Amino acid sequence: AAKPPLREVARIDKGLFYVALANEIRKSCDSIVARPLKAIFTMQALKRHAKDMGYTEAEIDAYTSSEAEKDRMRALGAAFYEARGIDPSNPDDMCTLGRAEIETHSQIGVLLRAK
C-alpha cells in the first residue's frame, strides 16, 4: 500500500506545527524562551516515527524543507491565532498566548519556558 503524504500523518504534521508555533511565540515574546532540548527530542521522535512508518530520509527532508508545506503551516498558524483573537505582530498577545500554553502544559507550552 502507498504511504500517505507526511502532511496527512496527523502525529507528524501536528507535531511540526506545534514546534513551529512555539518557535514563533519565543521569537515574539522576550519573557519566554524555548526549551531547545525538548524541541530537539520532539523533532527526533517525529522523524523516528516517520522512519518507522517506512518514510525515507529524503522523503522526510522533502516534506520539512518544502516551501509549499511551510506556506501551509503559516496559514494554519494564522488560523490558530485568529481563532484565539491573537495578533501575531503584537508581542503582548504572543506573550499572553505563550504563558497560557505553558500554564496548561499544552503540546506547545511544553516546548517553552517563562524567563
PDB file of C-alpha atoms in Angstrom:
ATOM      1  CA  ALA A   1       0.000   0.000   0.000  1.00  0.00           C
ATOM      2  CA  ALA A   2       1.180   3.502  -0.778  1.00  0.00           C
ATOM      3  CA  LYS A   3       2.191   5.702   2.109  1.00  0.00           C
ATOM      4  CA  PRO A   4       0.116   8.838   2.611  1.00  0.00           C
ATOM      5  CA  PRO A   5       1.896  12.170   2.233  1.00  0.00           C
ATOM      6  CA  LEU A   6       3.555  13.129   5.526  1.00  0.00           C
ATOM      7  CA  ARG A   7       1.229  16.130   5.784  1.00  0.00           C
ATOM      8  CA  GLU A   8      -1.594  13.606   6.219  1.00  0.00           C
ATOM      9  CA  VAL A   9       0.103  11.805   9.115  1.00  0.00           C
ATOM     10  CA  ALA A  10      -1.527  13.738  11.956  1.00  0.00           C
ATOM     11  CA  ARG A  11       1.051  12.926  14.632  1.00  0.00           C
ATOM     12  CA  ILE A  12       3.882  14.216  12.473  1.00  0.00           C
ATOM     13  CA  ASP A  13       2.095  17.181  10.915  1.00  0.00           C
ATOM     14  CA  LYS A  14       0.652  18.418  14.210  1.00  0.00           C
ATOM     15  CA  GLY A  15       3.964  17.867  15.959  1.00  0.00           C
ATOM     16  CA  LEU A  16       5.779  20.051  13.451  1.00  0.00           C
ATOM     17  CA  PHE A  17       3.017  22.628  13.706  1.00  0.00           C
ATOM     18  CA  TYR A  18       3.386  22.805  17.495  1.00  0.00           C
ATOM     19  CA  VAL A  19       7.156  23.191  17.229  1.00  0.00           C
ATOM     20  CA  ALA A  20       6.700  25.975  14.667  1.00  0.00           C
ATOM     21  CA  LEU A  21       4.169  27.798  16.856  1.00  0.00           C
ATOM     22  CA  ALA A  22       6.402  27.524  19.922  1.00  0.00           C
ATOM     23  CA  ASN A  23       9.248  28.959  17.868  1.00  0.00           C
ATOM     24  CA  GLU A  24       7.107  31.902  16.744  1.00  0.00           C
ATOM     25  CA  ILE A  25       5.996  32.592  20.308  1.00  0.00           C
ATOM     26  CA  ARG A  26       9.525  32.588  21.709  1.00  0.00           C
ATOM     27  CA  LYS A  27      10.765  34.856  18.897  1.00  0.00           C
ATOM     28  CA  SER A  28       7.928  37.315  19.546  1.00  0.00           C
ATOM     29  CA  CYS A  29       7.996  37.394  23.341  1.00  0.00           C
ATOM     30  CA  ASP A  30      11.072  38.465  25.279  1.00  0.00           C
ATOM     31  CA  SER A  31       9.797  36.907  28.523  1.00  0.00           C
ATOM     32  CA  ILE A  32       9.541  33.400  27.049  1.00  0.00           C
ATOM     33  CA  VAL A  33      12.339  31.153  25.864  1.00  0.00           C
ATOM     34  CA  ALA A  34      12.469  27.851  24.072  1.00  0.00           C
ATOM     35  CA  ARG A  35      13.292  24.552  25.661  1.00  0.00           C
ATOM     36  CA  PRO A  36      15.770  23.572  22.963  1.00  0.00           C
ATOM     37  CA  LEU A  37      16.406  20.026  24.144  1.00  0.00           C
ATOM     38  CA  LYS A  38      12.675  19.355  24.337  1.00  0.00           C
ATOM     39  CA  ALA A  39      12.290  20.666  20.772  1.00  0.00           C
ATOM     40  CA  ILE A  40      15.208  18.546  19.537  1.00  0.00           C
ATOM     41  CA  PHE A  41      13.813  15.416  21.210  1.00  0.00           C
ATOM     42  CA  THR A  42      10.378  16.169  19.768  1.00  0.00           C
ATOM     43  CA  MET A  43      11.787  16.549  16.266  1.00  0.00           C
ATOM     44  CA  GLN A  44      13.835  13.354  16.621  1.00  0.00           C
ATOM     45  CA  ALA A  45      10.746  11.454  17.812  1.00  0.00           C
ATOM     46  CA  LEU A  46       8.727  12.716  14.850  1.00  0.00           C
ATOM     47  CA  LYS A  47      11.482  11.719  12.445  1.00  0.00           C
ATOM     48  CA  ARG A  48      11.806   8.295  14.074  1.00  0.00           C
ATOM     49  CA  HIS A  49       8.037   7.803  13.791  1.00  0.00           C
ATOM     50  CA  ALA A  50       8.156   8.683  10.087  1.00  0.00           C
ATOM     51  CA  LYS A  51      11.037   6.262   9.521  1.00  0.00           C
ATOM     52  CA  ASP A  52       9.155   3.544  11.434  1.00  0.00           C
ATOM     53  CA  MET A  53       6.271   4.106   9.026  1.00  0.00           C
ATOM     54  CA  GLY A  54       8.636   3.474   6.121  1.00  0.00           C
ATOM     55  CA  TYR A  55       9.463   7.021   5.011  1.00  0.00           C
ATOM     56  CA  THR A  56      12.988   7.612   3.777  1.00  0.00           C
ATOM     57  CA  GLU A  57      15.312  10.360   4.922  1.00  0.00           C
ATOM     58  CA  ALA A  58      14.828  12.016   1.514  1.00  0.00           C
ATOM     59  CA  GLU A  59      11.018  11.942   1.860  1.00  0.00           C
ATOM     60  CA  ILE A  60      11.222  13.429   5.355  1.00  0.00           C
ATOM     61  CA  ASP A  61      13.646  16.142   4.238  1.00  0.00           C
ATOM     62  CA  ALA A  62      11.489  16.970   1.215  1.00  0.00           C
ATOM     63  CA  TYR A  63       8.471  17.437   3.482  1.00  0.00           C
ATOM     64  CA  THR A  64      10.239  19.537   6.124  1.00  0.00           C
ATOM     65  CA  SER A  65      12.019  21.768   3.595  1.00  0.00           C
ATOM     66  CA  SER A  66       9.101  22.219   1.183  1.00  0.00           C
ATOM     67  CA  GLU A  67       8.157  25.858   0.667  1.00  0.00           C
ATOM     68  CA  ALA A  68       4.577  24.784  -0.055  1.00  0.00           C
ATOM     69  CA  GLU A  69       4.422  22.994   3.308  1.00  0.00           C
ATOM     70  CA  LYS A  70       5.963  25.987   5.074  1.00  0.00           C
ATOM     71  CA  ASP A  71       3.314  28.217   3.474  1.00  0.00           C
ATOM     72  CA  ARG A  72       0.615  25.776   4.581  1.00  0.00           C
ATOM     73  CA  MET A  73       1.964  25.812   8.153  1.00  0.00           C
ATOM     74  CA  ARG A  74       1.973  29.621   8.115  1.00  0.00           C
ATOM     75  CA  ALA A  75      -1.674  29.598   7.006  1.00  0.00           C
ATOM     76  CA  LEU A  76      -2.529  27.113   9.770  1.00  0.00           C
ATOM     77  CA  GLY A  77      -0.731  29.366  12.241  1.00  0.00           C
ATOM     78  CA  ALA A  78      -2.683  32.405  11.064  1.00  0.00           C
ATOM     79  CA  ALA A  79      -5.938  30.486  11.547  1.00  0.00           C
ATOM     80  CA  PHE A  80      -4.774  29.330  15.000  1.00  0.00           C
ATOM     81  CA  TYR A  81      -4.049  32.916  16.061  1.00  0.00           C
ATOM     82  CA  GLU A  82      -7.267  34.270  14.574  1.00  0.00           C
ATOM     83  CA  ALA A  83      -9.380  31.636  16.338  1.00  0.00           C
ATOM     84  CA  ARG A  84      -7.866  32.783  19.642  1.00  0.00           C
ATOM     85  CA  GLY A  85      -8.073  36.507  18.940  1.00  0.00           C
ATOM     86  CA  ILE A  86      -4.283  36.808  18.835  1.00  0.00           C
ATOM     87  CA  ASP A  87      -2.468  39.379  16.740  1.00  0.00           C
ATOM     88  CA  PRO A  88       0.859  37.645  15.992  1.00  0.00           C
ATOM     89  CA  SER A  89       2.507  41.010  15.325  1.00  0.00           C
ATOM     90  CA  ASN A  90       1.660  42.124  18.883  1.00  0.00           C
ATOM     91  CA  PRO A  91       4.285  40.907  21.382  1.00  0.00           C
ATOM     92  CA  ASP A  92       1.849  41.272  24.292  1.00  0.00           C
ATOM     93  CA  ASP A  93      -0.630  38.960  22.557  1.00  0.00           C
ATOM     94  CA  MET A  94       2.100  36.441  21.842  1.00  0.00           C
ATOM     95  CA  CYS A  95       3.322  36.572  25.446  1.00  0.00           C
ATOM     96  CA  THR A  96      -0.223  36.062  26.704  1.00  0.00           C
ATOM     97  CA  LEU A  97      -0.629  33.098  24.376  1.00  0.00           C
ATOM     98  CA  GLY A  98       2.743  31.659  25.380  1.00  0.00           C
ATOM     99  CA  ARG A  99       2.031  31.960  29.093  1.00  0.00           C
ATOM    100  CA  ALA A 100      -1.374  30.304  28.622  1.00  0.00           C
ATOM    101  CA  GLU A 101       0.198  27.432  26.672  1.00  0.00           C
ATOM    102  CA  ILE A 102       2.907  26.996  29.332  1.00  0.00           C
ATOM    103  CA  GLU A 103       0.344  27.082  32.138  1.00  0.00           C
ATOM    104  CA  THR A 104      -1.832  24.392  30.552  1.00  0.00           C
ATOM    105  CA  HIS A 105       1.191  22.225  29.657  1.00  0.00           C
ATOM    106  CA  SER A 106      -0.081  22.036  26.082  1.00  0.00           C
ATOM    107  CA  GLN A 107       1.992  20.474  23.338  1.00  0.00           C
ATOM    108  CA  ILE A 108       3.137  23.993  22.524  1.00  0.00           C
ATOM    109  CA  GLY A 109       3.650  25.004  26.153  1.00  0.00           C
ATOM    110  CA  VAL A 110       5.967  22.120  26.977  1.00  0.00           C
ATOM    111  CA  LEU A 111       8.371  23.483  24.362  1.00  0.00           C
ATOM    112  CA  LEU A 112       8.520  26.857  26.127  1.00  0.00           C
ATOM    113  CA  ARG A 113       9.625  28.291  29.464  1.00  0.00           C
ATOM    114  CA  ALA A 114       8.926  31.656  31.049  1.00  0.00           C
ATOM    115  CA  LYS A 115      12.090  33.586  31.956  1.00  0.00           C
TER     116      LYS A 115
END
